[in-house]
JSON list of C-alpha atoms in Angstrom, two decimals:
[
{"chain": "Z", "resi": 282, "resn": "LEU", "atom": "CA", "xyz": [11.43, 9.62, 9.27]},
{"chain": "Z", "resi": 283, "resn": "LEU", "atom": "CA", "xyz": [12.74, 8.46, 5.91]},
{"chain": "Z", "resi": 284, "resn": "ARG", "atom": "CA", "xyz": [15.50, 11.12, 5.64]},
{"chain": "Z", "resi": 285, "resn": "ARG", "atom": "CA", "xyz": [16.01, 10.55, 1.93]},
{"chain": "Z", "resi": 286, "resn": "ALA", "atom": "CA", "xyz": [13.96, 12.07, -0.85]},
{"chain": "Z", "resi": 287, "resn": "ARG", "atom": "CA", "xyz": [14.08, 8.88, -2.91]},
{"chain": "Z", "resi": 288, "resn": "ALA", "atom": "CA", "xyz": [12.72, 6.77, -0.05]},
{"chain": "Z", "resi": 289, "resn": "ALA", "atom": "CA", "xyz": [9.93, 9.28, 0.54]},
{"chain": "Z", "resi": 290, "resn": "ALA", "atom": "CA", "xyz": [9.16, 9.28, -3.18]},
{"chain": "Z", "resi": 291, "resn": "TRP", "atom": "CA", "xyz": [8.79, 5.48, -3.21]},
{"chain": "Z", "resi": 292, "resn": "VAL", "atom": "CA", "xyz": [6.44, 5.64, -0.21]},
{"chain": "Z", "resi": 293, "resn": "LEU", "atom": "CA", "xyz": [4.37, 8.43, -1.73]},
{"chain": "Z", "resi": 294, "resn": "GLY", "atom": "CA", "xyz": [4.29, 6.54, -5.03]},
{"chain": "Z", "resi": 295, "resn": "ALA", "atom": "CA", "xyz": [2.93, 3.43, -3.30]},
{"chain": "Z", "resi": 296, "resn": "LEU", "atom": "CA", "xyz": [0.35, 5.61, -1.53]},
{"chain": "Z", "resi": 297, "resn": "ALA", "atom": "CA", "xyz": [-0.71, 7.26, -4.79]},
{"chain": "Z", "resi": 298, "resn": "LEU", "atom": "CA", "xyz": [-0.98, 3.90, -6.50]},
{"chain": "Z", "resi": 299, "resn": "GLY", "atom": "CA", "xyz": [-3.10, 2.49, -3.66]},
{"chain": "Z", "resi": 300, "resn": "VAL", "atom": "CA", "xyz": [-5.45, 5.47, -3.81]},
{"chain": "Z", "resi": 301, "resn": "LEU", "atom": "CA", "xyz": [-5.71, 5.23, -7.60]},
{"chain": "Z", "resi": 302, "resn": "TRP", "atom": "CA", "xyz": [-6.48, 1.53, -7.33]},
{"chain": "Z", "resi": 303, "resn": "LEU", "atom": "CA", "xyz": [-9.13, 2.29, -4.70]},
{"chain": "Z", "resi": 304, "resn": "LEU", "atom": "CA", "xyz": [-10.80, 4.81, -7.00]},
{"chain": "Z", "resi": 305, "resn": "GLY", "atom": "CA", "xyz": [-10.59, 2.35, -9.88]},
{"chain": "Z", "resi": 306, "resn": "PHE", "atom": "CA", "xyz": [-12.06, -0.49, -7.80]},
{"chain": "Z", "resi": 307, "resn": "MET", "atom": "CA", "xyz": [-14.87, 1.78, -6.63]},
{"chain": "Z", "resi": 308, "resn": "GLY", "atom": "CA", "xyz": [-15.65, 2.76, -10.23]},
{"chain": "Z", "resi": 309, "resn": "TRP", "atom": "CA", "xyz": [-15.54, -0.86, -11.35]},
{"chain": "Z", "resi": 310, "resn": "ALA", "atom": "CA", "xyz": [-17.90, -1.85, -8.53]},
{"chain": "Z", "resi": 311, "resn": "GLY", "atom": "CA", "xyz": [-20.24, 1.06, -9.29]},
{"chain": "Z", "resi": 312, "resn": "LEU", "atom": "CA", "xyz": [-19.70, 2.49, -5.80]},
{"chain": "Z", "resi": 313, "resn": "ARG", "atom": "CA", "xyz": [-20.02, 6.27, -5.65]},
{"chain": "Z", "resi": 314, "resn": "PHE", "atom": "CA", "xyz": [-18.77, 8.52, -2.91]},
{"chain": "Z", "resi": 315, "resn": "ASN", "atom": "CA", "xyz": [-21.34, 9.55, -0.36]},
{"chain": "Z", "resi": 316, "resn": "PHE", "atom": "CA", "xyz": [-21.23, 11.19, 3.04]},
{"chain": "Z", "resi": 317, "resn": "ALA", "atom": "CA", "xyz": [-20.57, 7.88, 4.83]},
{"chain": "Z", "resi": 318, "resn": "ASN", "atom": "CA", "xyz": [-17.92, 6.32, 2.62]},
{"chain": "Z", "resi": 319, "resn": "PHE", "atom": "CA", "xyz": [-16.03, 9.54, 1.84]},
{"chain": "Z", "resi": 320, "resn": "THR", "atom": "CA", "xyz": [-14.31, 9.06, 5.22]},
{"chain": "Z", "resi": 321, "resn": "VAL", "atom": "CA", "xyz": [-12.56, 6.09, 3.63]},
{"chain": "Z", "resi": 322, "resn": "MET", "atom": "CA", "xyz": [-10.16, 8.47, 1.88]},
{"chain": "Z", "resi": 323, "resn": "PRO", "atom": "CA", "xyz": [-8.24, 9.71, 4.96]},
{"chain": "Z", "resi": 324, "resn": "ILE", "atom": "CA", "xyz": [-8.22, 6.18, 6.37]},
{"chain": "Z", "resi": 325, "resn": "THR", "atom": "CA", "xyz": [-6.80, 4.88, 3.10]},
{"chain": "Z", "resi": 326, "resn": "PHE", "atom": "CA", "xyz": [-4.12, 7.58, 3.13]},
{"chain": "Z", "resi": 327, "resn": "GLY", "atom": "CA", "xyz": [-3.09, 6.54, 6.63]},
{"chain": "Z", "resi": 328, "resn": "ILE", "atom": "CA", "xyz": [-3.00, 2.84, 5.80]},
{"chain": "Z", "resi": 329, "resn": "GLY", "atom": "CA", "xyz": [-1.22, 3.43, 2.51]},
{"chain": "Z", "resi": 330, "resn": "VAL", "atom": "CA", "xyz": [1.54, 5.43, 4.15]},
{"chain": "Z", "resi": 331, "resn": "ASP", "atom": "CA", "xyz": [1.86, 3.07, 7.12]},
{"chain": "Z", "resi": 332, "resn": "TYR", "atom": "CA", "xyz": [2.32, -0.12, 5.13]},
{"chain": "Z", "resi": 333, "resn": "ALA", "atom": "CA", "xyz": [4.71, 1.48, 2.64]},
{"chain": "Z", "resi": 334, "resn": "VAL", "atom": "CA", "xyz": [6.80, 3.16, 5.36]},
{"chain": "Z", "resi": 335, "resn": "ASN", "atom": "CA", "xyz": [7.14, -0.12, 7.24]},
{"chain": "Z", "resi": 336, "resn": "LEU", "atom": "CA", "xyz": [8.38, -1.93, 4.16]},
{"chain": "Z", "resi": 337, "resn": "GLN", "atom": "CA", "xyz": [10.63, 0.95, 3.10]},
{"chain": "Z", "resi": 338, "resn": "GLN", "atom": "CA", "xyz": [12.21, 1.16, 6.57]},
{"chain": "Z", "resi": 339, "resn": "ARG", "atom": "CA", "xyz": [12.82, -2.58, 6.62]},
{"chain": "Z", "resi": 340, "resn": "HIS", "atom": "CA", "xyz": [14.33, -2.37, 3.14]},
{"chain": "Z", "resi": 341, "resn": "ALA", "atom": "CA", "xyz": [16.67, 0.39, 4.33]},
{"chain": "Z", "resi": 342, "resn": "ARG", "atom": "CA", "xyz": [17.82, -1.80, 7.23]},
{"chain": "Z", "resi": 343, "resn": "GLU", "atom": "CA", "xyz": [18.18, -5.00, 5.21]},
{"chain": "Z", "resi": 344, "resn": "GLY", "atom": "CA", "xyz": [19.56, -3.44, 2.03]},
{"chain": "Z", "resi": 345, "resn": "ALA", "atom": "CA", "xyz": [17.58, -5.79, -0.22]},
{"chain": "Z", "resi": 346, "resn": "VAL", "atom": "CA", "xyz": [13.96, -6.47, -1.10]},
{"chain": "Z", "resi": 347, "resn": "GLN", "atom": "CA", "xyz": [13.74, -10.20, -0.35]},
{"chain": "Z", "resi": 348, "resn": "PRO", "atom": "CA", "xyz": [14.88, -10.00, 3.28]},
{"chain": "Z", "resi": 349, "resn": "ALA", "atom": "CA", "xyz": [12.70, -6.93, 3.79]},
{"chain": "Z", "resi": 350, "resn": "LEU", "atom": "CA", "xyz": [9.65, -8.79, 2.52]},
{"chain": "Z", "resi": 351, "resn": "ARG", "atom": "CA", "xyz": [10.55, -11.85, 4.59]},
{"chain": "Z", "resi": 352, "resn": "ARG", "atom": "CA", "xyz": [10.83, -9.82, 7.77]},
{"chain": "Z", "resi": 353, "resn": "ALA", "atom": "CA", "xyz": [8.09, -7.19, 7.35]},
{"chain": "Z", "resi": 354, "resn": "GLY", "atom": "CA", "xyz": [5.79, -8.62, 4.69]},
{"chain": "Z", "resi": 355, "resn": "GLY", "atom": "CA", "xyz": [4.08, -11.13, 6.94]},
{"chain": "Z", "resi": 356, "resn": "ALA", "atom": "CA", "xyz": [3.37, -8.54, 9.62]},
{"chain": "Z", "resi": 357, "resn": "ILE", "atom": "CA", "xyz": [1.98, -6.11, 7.06]},
{"chain": "Z", "resi": 358, "resn": "LEU", "atom": "CA", "xyz": [-0.17, -8.84, 5.53]},
{"chain": "Z", "resi": 359, "resn": "LEU", "atom": "CA", "xyz": [-1.51, -9.99, 8.91]},
{"chain": "Z", "resi": 360, "resn": "CYS", "atom": "CA", "xyz": [-2.33, -6.41, 9.90]},
{"chain": "Z", "resi": 361, "resn": "SER", "atom": "CA", "xyz": [-4.07, -5.90, 6.58]},
{"chain": "Z", "resi": 362, "resn": "LEU", "atom": "CA", "xyz": [-6.09, -9.10, 6.84]},
{"chain": "Z", "resi": 363, "resn": "THR", "atom": "CA", "xyz": [-7.35, -8.34, 10.34]},
{"chain": "Z", "resi": 364, "resn": "THR", "atom": "CA", "xyz": [-8.33, -4.83, 9.28]},
{"chain": "Z", "resi": 365, "resn": "LEU", "atom": "CA", "xyz": [-9.98, -6.23, 6.16]},
{"chain": "Z", "resi": 366, "resn": "LEU", "atom": "CA", "xyz": [-12.06, -8.64, 8.25]},
{"chain": "Z", "resi": 367, "resn": "GLY", "atom": "CA", "xyz": [-13.25, -5.74, 10.38]},
{"chain": "Z", "resi": 368, "resn": "TYR", "atom": "CA", "xyz": [-14.31, -3.78, 7.33]},
{"chain": "Z", "resi": 369, "resn": "LEU", "atom": "CA", "xyz": [-15.97, -6.78, 5.72]},
{"chain": "Z", "resi": 370, "resn": "SER", "atom": "CA", "xyz": [-18.00, -7.39, 8.88]},
{"chain": "Z", "resi": 371, "resn": "LEU", "atom": "CA", "xyz": [-19.76, -4.09, 8.15]},
{"chain": "Z", "resi": 372, "resn": "LEU", "atom": "CA", "xyz": [-21.27, -5.62, 5.01]},
{"chain": "Z", "resi": 373, "resn": "VAL", "atom": "CA", "xyz": [-23.90, -7.38, 7.14]},
{"chain": "Z", "resi": 374, "resn": "ALA", "atom": "CA", "xyz": [-24.97, -4.16, 8.89]},
{"chain": "Z", "resi": 375, "resn": "ASP", "atom": "CA", "xyz": [-28.62, -3.15, 8.65]},
{"chain": "Z", "resi": 376, "resn": "ASN", "atom": "CA", "xyz": [-27.56, 0.38, 7.69]},
{"chain": "Z", "resi": 377, "resn": "GLY", "atom": "CA", "xyz": [-26.76, 0.96, 4.00]},
{"chain": "Z", "resi": 378, "resn": "ALA", "atom": "CA", "xyz": [-24.29, 3.73, 4.84]},
{"chain": "Z", "resi": 379, "resn": "MET", "atom": "CA", "xyz": [-22.29, 1.34, 7.04]},
{"chain": "Z", "resi": 380, "resn": "GLN", "atom": "CA", "xyz": [-22.34, -1.28, 4.28]},
{"chain": "Z", "resi": 381, "resn": "SER", "atom": "CA", "xyz": [-21.08, 1.29, 1.79]},
{"chain": "Z", "resi": 382, "resn": "PHE", "atom": "CA", "xyz": [-18.34, 2.39, 4.18]},
{"chain": "Z", "resi": 383, "resn": "GLY", "atom": "CA", "xyz": [-17.29, -1.21, 4.86]},
{"chain": "Z", "resi": 384, "resn": "PHE", "atom": "CA", "xyz": [-17.12, -2.08, 1.18]},
{"chain": "Z", "resi": 385, "resn": "ALA", "atom": "CA", "xyz": [-15.17, 1.06, 0.22]},
{"chain": "Z", "resi": 386, "resn": "ALA", "atom": "CA", "xyz": [-12.81, 0.64, 3.19]},
{"chain": "Z", "resi": 387, "resn": "ALA", "atom": "CA", "xyz": [-12.20, -3.01, 2.27]},
{"chain": "Z", "resi": 388, "resn": "LEU", "atom": "CA", "xyz": [-11.33, -1.95, -1.27]},
{"chain": "Z", "resi": 389, "resn": "GLY", "atom": "CA", "xyz": [-8.95, 0.67, 0.09]},
{"chain": "Z", "resi": 390, "resn": "GLU", "atom": "CA", "xyz": [-7.33, -1.88, 2.36]},
{"chain": "Z", "resi": 391, "resn": "LEU", "atom": "CA", "xyz": [-6.78, -4.30, -0.51]},
{"chain": "Z", "resi": 392, "resn": "ALA", "atom": "CA", "xyz": [-5.44, -1.55, -2.74]},
{"chain": "Z", "resi": 393, "resn": "CYS", "atom": "CA", "xyz": [-2.95, -0.22, -0.19]},
{"chain": "Z", "resi": 394, "resn": "ALA", "atom": "CA", "xyz": [-1.78, -3.66, 0.88]},
{"chain": "Z", "resi": 395, "resn": "GLY", "atom": "CA", "xyz": [-1.27, -4.58, -2.77]},
{"chain": "Z", "resi": 396, "resn": "ALA", "atom": "CA", "xyz": [0.66, -1.39, -3.45]},
{"chain": "Z", "resi": 397, "resn": "ALA", "atom": "CA", "xyz": [2.90, -1.93, -0.41]},
{"chain": "Z", "resi": 398, "resn": "LEU", "atom": "CA", "xyz": [3.45, -5.67, -0.80]},
{"chain": "Z", "resi": 399, "resn": "TRP", "atom": "CA", "xyz": [3.54, -5.98, -4.58]},
{"chain": "Z", "resi": 400, "resn": "ALA", "atom": "CA", "xyz": [4.22, -2.69, -6.35]},
{"chain": "Z", "resi": 401, "resn": "LEU", "atom": "CA", "xyz": [6.66, -1.14, -3.85]},
{"chain": "Z", "resi": 402, "resn": "PRO", "atom": "CA", "xyz": [8.87, -4.25, -3.66]},
{"chain": "Z", "resi": 403, "resn": "ALA", "atom": "CA", "xyz": [8.91, -4.40, -7.47]},
{"chain": "Z", "resi": 404, "resn": "ALA", "atom": "CA", "xyz": [10.00, -0.76, -7.63]},
{"chain": "Z", "resi": 405, "resn": "LEU", "atom": "CA", "xyz": [12.66, -1.30, -4.98]},
{"chain": "Z", "resi": 406, "resn": "ALA", "atom": "CA", "xyz": [13.96, -4.38, -6.79]},
{"chain": "Z", "resi": 407, "resn": "TRP", "atom": "CA", "xyz": [14.12, -2.37, -10.01]},
{"chain": "Z", "resi": 408, "resn": "GLN", "atom": "CA", "xyz": [16.11, 0.29, -8.13]},
{"chain": "Z", "resi": 409, "resn": "GLU", "atom": "CA", "xyz": [18.50, -2.39, -6.83]},
{"chain": "Z", "resi": 410, "resn": "LEU", "atom": "CA", "xyz": [19.03, -3.75, -10.34]},
{"chain": "Z", "resi": 411, "resn": "ARG", "atom": "CA", "xyz": [19.77, -0.28, -11.69]},
{"chain": "Z", "resi": 412, "resn": "ARG", "atom": "CA", "xyz": [22.21, 0.37, -8.85]},
{"chain": "Z", "resi": 413, "resn": "ARG", "atom": "CA", "xyz": [24.01, -2.93, -9.45]},
{"chain": "Z", "resi": 414, "resn": "GLY", "atom": "CA", "xyz": [24.15, -2.26, -13.18]},
{"chain": "Z", "resi": 415, "resn": "SER", "atom": "CA", "xyz": [25.75, 1.14, -12.66]},
{"chain": "Z", "resi": 416, "resn": "GLN", "atom": "CA", "xyz": [28.27, -0.28, -10.18]},
{"chain": "Z", "resi": 417, "resn": "VAL", "atom": "CA", "xyz": [29.60, -2.82, -12.68]},
{"chain": "Z", "resi": 418, "resn": "GLY", "atom": "CA", "xyz": [29.78, -0.32, -15.50]},
{"chain": "Z", "resi": 419, "resn": "GLY", "atom": "CA", "xyz": [26.58, -1.42, -17.22]},
{"chain": "Z", "resi": 420, "resn": "HIS", "atom": "CA", "xyz": [24.39, 0.95, -19.14]},
{"chain": "Z", "resi": 421, "resn": "ASP", "atom": "CA", "xyz": [20.64, 1.45, -18.73]}
]
């Protein structure tokens, strides 16, 4: 889909960052993996890739970070917020396993949305600056 190794690397980097943040948030919250919330990992991988690919593809079309965020950022954020509300609704479940799943999934959602809407655009902007600097004869 991405056709370029660098674009794939940025997407995989955003995914890795989102997963690392999820694990860090879980550790901070004292939430351990169990049978119920371990299923959050594949869901987080899917969300992390999806959000990052959408932003990366828009960036490839627009050629710059700001228009890409303007056009795709709102849709990614809205999708993330609706998913987050669904996960947070599990916190009122009578079943502790469902509460644990909902909390872990909400953390994963926040982590992946943050990686795609904050860290990935920062990395892409850094790439743009480097490219502009090398085009005008600047040194790194």
